[in-house]
Short mmCIF file of C-alpha atoms in Angstrom, two decimals:
data_model
loop_
_atom_site.label_atom_id
_atom_site.label_comp_id
_atom_site.label_asym_id
_atom_site.label_seq_id
_atom_site.Cartn_x
_atom_site.Cartn_y
_atom_site.Cartn_z
CA ILE A 1 90.34 118.90 50.37
CA SER A 2 93.50 116.84 50.71
CA PRO A 3 96.74 118.45 49.50
CA GLY A 4 97.41 115.58 47.07
CA LEU A 5 94.02 115.92 45.42
CA LEU A 6 94.53 119.68 45.14
CA ARG A 7 97.94 119.21 43.51
CA ILE A 8 96.37 116.99 40.84
CA PHE A 9 93.45 119.39 40.42
CA ASP A 10 95.77 122.40 40.00
CA ARG A 11 97.30 120.78 36.90
CA LEU A 12 93.91 120.61 35.14
CA ALA A 13 93.44 124.32 34.37
CA ASP A 14 92.53 123.70 30.71
CA THR A 15 90.25 120.74 31.43
CA PRO A 16 86.68 120.61 32.76
CA ALA A 17 87.06 119.16 36.24
CA GLU A 18 85.66 119.59 39.73
CA ILE A 19 86.16 118.28 43.23
CA VAL A 20 82.85 117.24 44.79
CA THR A 21 81.64 115.82 48.08
CA GLU A 22 79.85 112.50 48.29
CA VAL A 23 76.49 114.32 48.18
CA GLY A 24 77.46 116.12 44.97
CA GLU A 25 78.48 119.51 46.36
CA THR A 26 81.07 121.19 44.16
CA LEU A 27 83.97 122.31 46.34
CA ARG A 28 86.26 123.51 43.59
CA PRO A 29 85.74 123.69 39.80
CA THR A 30 88.26 124.50 37.08
CA PRO A 31 87.50 127.50 34.86
CA VAL A 32 86.56 125.14 31.99
CA GLY A 33 84.39 123.16 34.41
CA ILE A 34 82.55 126.39 35.25
CA ALA A 35 82.17 127.12 31.53
CA LEU A 36 80.72 123.63 30.97
CA THR A 37 78.20 123.34 33.80
CA GLY A 38 78.17 126.60 35.77
CA HIS A 39 79.60 127.75 39.09
CA ALA A 40 77.88 125.48 41.62
CA SER A 41 80.51 126.12 44.30
CA GLN A 42 79.06 129.60 44.83
CA ARG A 43 75.69 128.21 45.89
CA GLU A 44 74.66 127.82 49.51
CA GLY A 45 72.84 125.24 51.59
CA PRO A 46 71.27 122.25 49.86
CA ASP A 47 71.51 124.06 46.50
CA ARG A 48 75.24 123.21 46.52
CA SER A 49 74.31 119.60 45.75
CA ILE A 50 73.71 118.77 42.08
CA GLY A 51 71.36 115.99 43.15
CA TYR A 52 69.26 118.43 45.16
CA ARG A 53 69.21 121.03 42.37
CA TRP A 54 68.39 118.33 39.82
CA PHE A 55 65.02 117.73 41.49
CA THR A 56 64.24 121.28 42.66
CA ASP A 57 65.57 123.61 39.95
CA PRO A 58 64.66 122.83 36.32
CA SER A 59 67.64 124.88 35.08
CA ALA A 60 70.00 122.27 36.62
CA ARG A 61 68.95 119.89 33.85
CA ALA A 62 69.62 122.37 31.02
CA PRO A 63 73.18 121.18 30.21
CA TYR A 64 71.94 117.61 29.63
CA PRO A 65 69.99 116.24 26.65
CA PRO A 66 66.30 115.65 27.45
CA ASP A 67 66.49 111.98 26.42
CA GLU A 68 69.10 111.31 29.15
CA GLN A 69 67.43 113.17 31.98
CA GLU A 70 65.37 110.24 33.26
CA VAL A 71 68.41 107.99 33.67
CA LEU A 72 70.28 110.82 35.39
CA SER A 73 67.31 111.28 37.73
CA ARG A 74 67.58 107.58 38.60
CA VAL A 75 71.35 107.93 39.12
CA TYR A 76 70.91 110.80 41.60
CA ALA A 77 68.07 109.14 43.54
CA SER A 78 69.87 105.79 43.62
CA GLY A 79 73.15 107.37 44.72
CA LEU A 80 71.47 109.26 47.53
CA ARG A 81 69.70 106.09 48.69
CA GLU A 82 73.08 104.29 48.82
CA LEU A 83 74.59 107.12 50.86
CA VAL A 84 71.72 107.13 53.33
CA ALA A 85 72.17 103.38 53.79
CA VAL A 86 75.91 103.79 54.43
CA ARG A 87 75.88 107.03 56.46
CA GLY A 88 72.66 106.54 58.42
CA PRO A 89 69.49 108.45 59.25
CA GLU A 90 71.30 111.41 60.88
CA SER A 91 73.62 112.04 57.93
CA ARG A 92 73.75 114.93 55.49
CA ALA A 93 72.58 112.48 52.83
CA ALA A 94 69.50 111.62 54.89
CA HIS A 95 68.81 115.31 55.43
CA LEU A 96 68.97 115.94 51.66
CA ALA A 97 66.67 112.97 51.04
CA ASP A 98 64.15 114.36 53.55
CA LEU A 99 64.26 117.79 51.90
CA LEU A 100 63.74 116.24 48.47
CA LEU A 101 60.90 114.02 49.66
CA ALA A 102 59.15 117.16 50.86
CA ARG A 103 59.82 119.19 47.68
CA SER A 104 59.86 116.95 44.61
CA ASP A 105 57.21 114.62 43.20
CA ASP A 106 59.79 113.24 40.76
CA PHE A 107 62.20 112.41 43.58
CA ARG A 108 59.41 110.81 45.66
CA ARG A 109 58.47 108.63 42.67
CA LEU A 110 62.05 107.42 42.21
CA TRP A 111 62.75 107.07 45.94
CA ALA A 112 59.74 104.76 46.25
CA THR A 113 61.33 102.31 43.79
CA HIS A 114 64.17 101.58 46.30
CA GLU A 115 66.59 101.37 43.38
CA VAL A 116 70.33 101.31 44.13
CA GLY A 117 73.41 100.82 42.01
CA VAL A 118 72.32 102.88 39.01
CA ARG A 119 75.43 104.17 37.31
CA PRO A 120 75.73 107.10 34.92
CA PRO A 121 76.21 106.46 31.21
CA GLU A 122 79.80 105.80 30.19
CA ILE A 123 79.71 108.78 27.84
CA LYS A 124 78.22 111.93 29.31
CA ARG A 125 76.42 114.15 26.86
CA PHE A 126 76.11 117.89 27.37
CA VAL A 127 74.38 120.65 25.44
CA HIS A 128 76.36 123.85 25.87
CA PRO A 129 74.75 127.16 24.83
CA GLU A 130 77.85 128.42 22.99
CA VAL A 131 79.62 125.33 21.61
CA GLY A 132 76.68 122.93 21.23
CA ALA A 133 76.60 119.18 21.84
CA LEU A 134 79.53 117.50 23.61
CA GLU A 135 80.23 113.83 24.29
CA LEU A 136 82.66 113.44 27.18
CA SER A 137 84.10 110.66 29.28
CA CYS A 138 84.22 111.27 33.02
CA GLN A 139 87.06 109.83 35.04
CA THR A 140 86.64 109.82 38.82
CA LEU A 141 89.44 109.83 41.35
CA LEU A 142 88.20 109.03 44.86
CA ASP A 143 89.79 110.29 48.07
CA PRO A 144 88.35 107.70 50.49
CA ASP A 145 89.60 109.51 53.60
CA GLN A 146 87.45 112.58 52.92
CA SER A 147 84.86 111.04 50.58
CA HIS A 148 85.75 113.62 47.94
CA ARG A 149 85.79 112.89 44.23
CA LEU A 150 87.79 114.54 41.49
CA LEU A 151 85.73 114.42 38.29
CA VAL A 152 87.66 115.00 35.06
CA TYR A 153 85.86 115.30 31.72
CA THR A 154 87.71 114.45 28.50
CA ALA A 155 86.90 113.96 24.85
CA ASP A 156 88.38 111.53 22.34
CA PRO A 157 91.42 113.23 20.73
CA GLY A 158 90.57 114.66 17.33
CA SER A 159 86.81 114.34 17.85
CA GLU A 160 84.35 117.17 17.36
CA SER A 161 83.88 117.26 21.15
CA HIS A 162 87.65 117.56 21.61
CA HIS A 163 87.71 120.64 19.38
CA LYS A 164 84.70 122.10 21.17
CA LEU A 165 86.38 121.58 24.56
CA ARG A 166 89.44 123.44 23.30
CA LEU A 167 87.17 126.29 22.22
CA LEU A 168 85.43 126.22 25.60
CA ALA A 169 88.83 126.47 27.32
CA VAL A 170 89.54 129.64 25.31
CA LEU A 171 86.09 131.11 25.93
CA GLY A 172 86.25 130.31 29.63
CA THR A 173 83.26 131.72 31.42
CA GLN A 174 82.69 134.44 28.84
CA THR A 175 79.33 134.64 27.13
CA LEU A 176 79.15 135.25 23.41
CA ALA A 177 76.97 138.11 22.29
#
């Protein structure tokens, strides 16, 4: 991770944020990011990629409303197809695609459509087990030299989601009994 990206990241301690690779591997999450979506950076192998987990582990979809899961499936499949086209058949992206083609009927169905360019919804909706529904904007800062992305999730000031994010920042990774 570049020093500049880390300096920006280090100032986001009270905000859900994460630095990810181009194949969706979380390299570093903030504590509030962990509280929002879990600690993906502790996973190993292909499970480090959200796109891989999305199609192989049903629990990866739990933070997202069911009515948005199909479009997110299309986003992940489309994004991986774009990466394979750019990086080539020997790339990590191609390796993930091969693994998913072997393991997931849902991924195979979407891969067969040859869809590219599908973008995530402007507002990302989450369902958190402690604070409930959240509507967040996601800003992405790209480091083109390393193909890393800093994802920062924010809520409209004064909104219900804003108040819930503040609560999540206090709760951190604690679980309520």
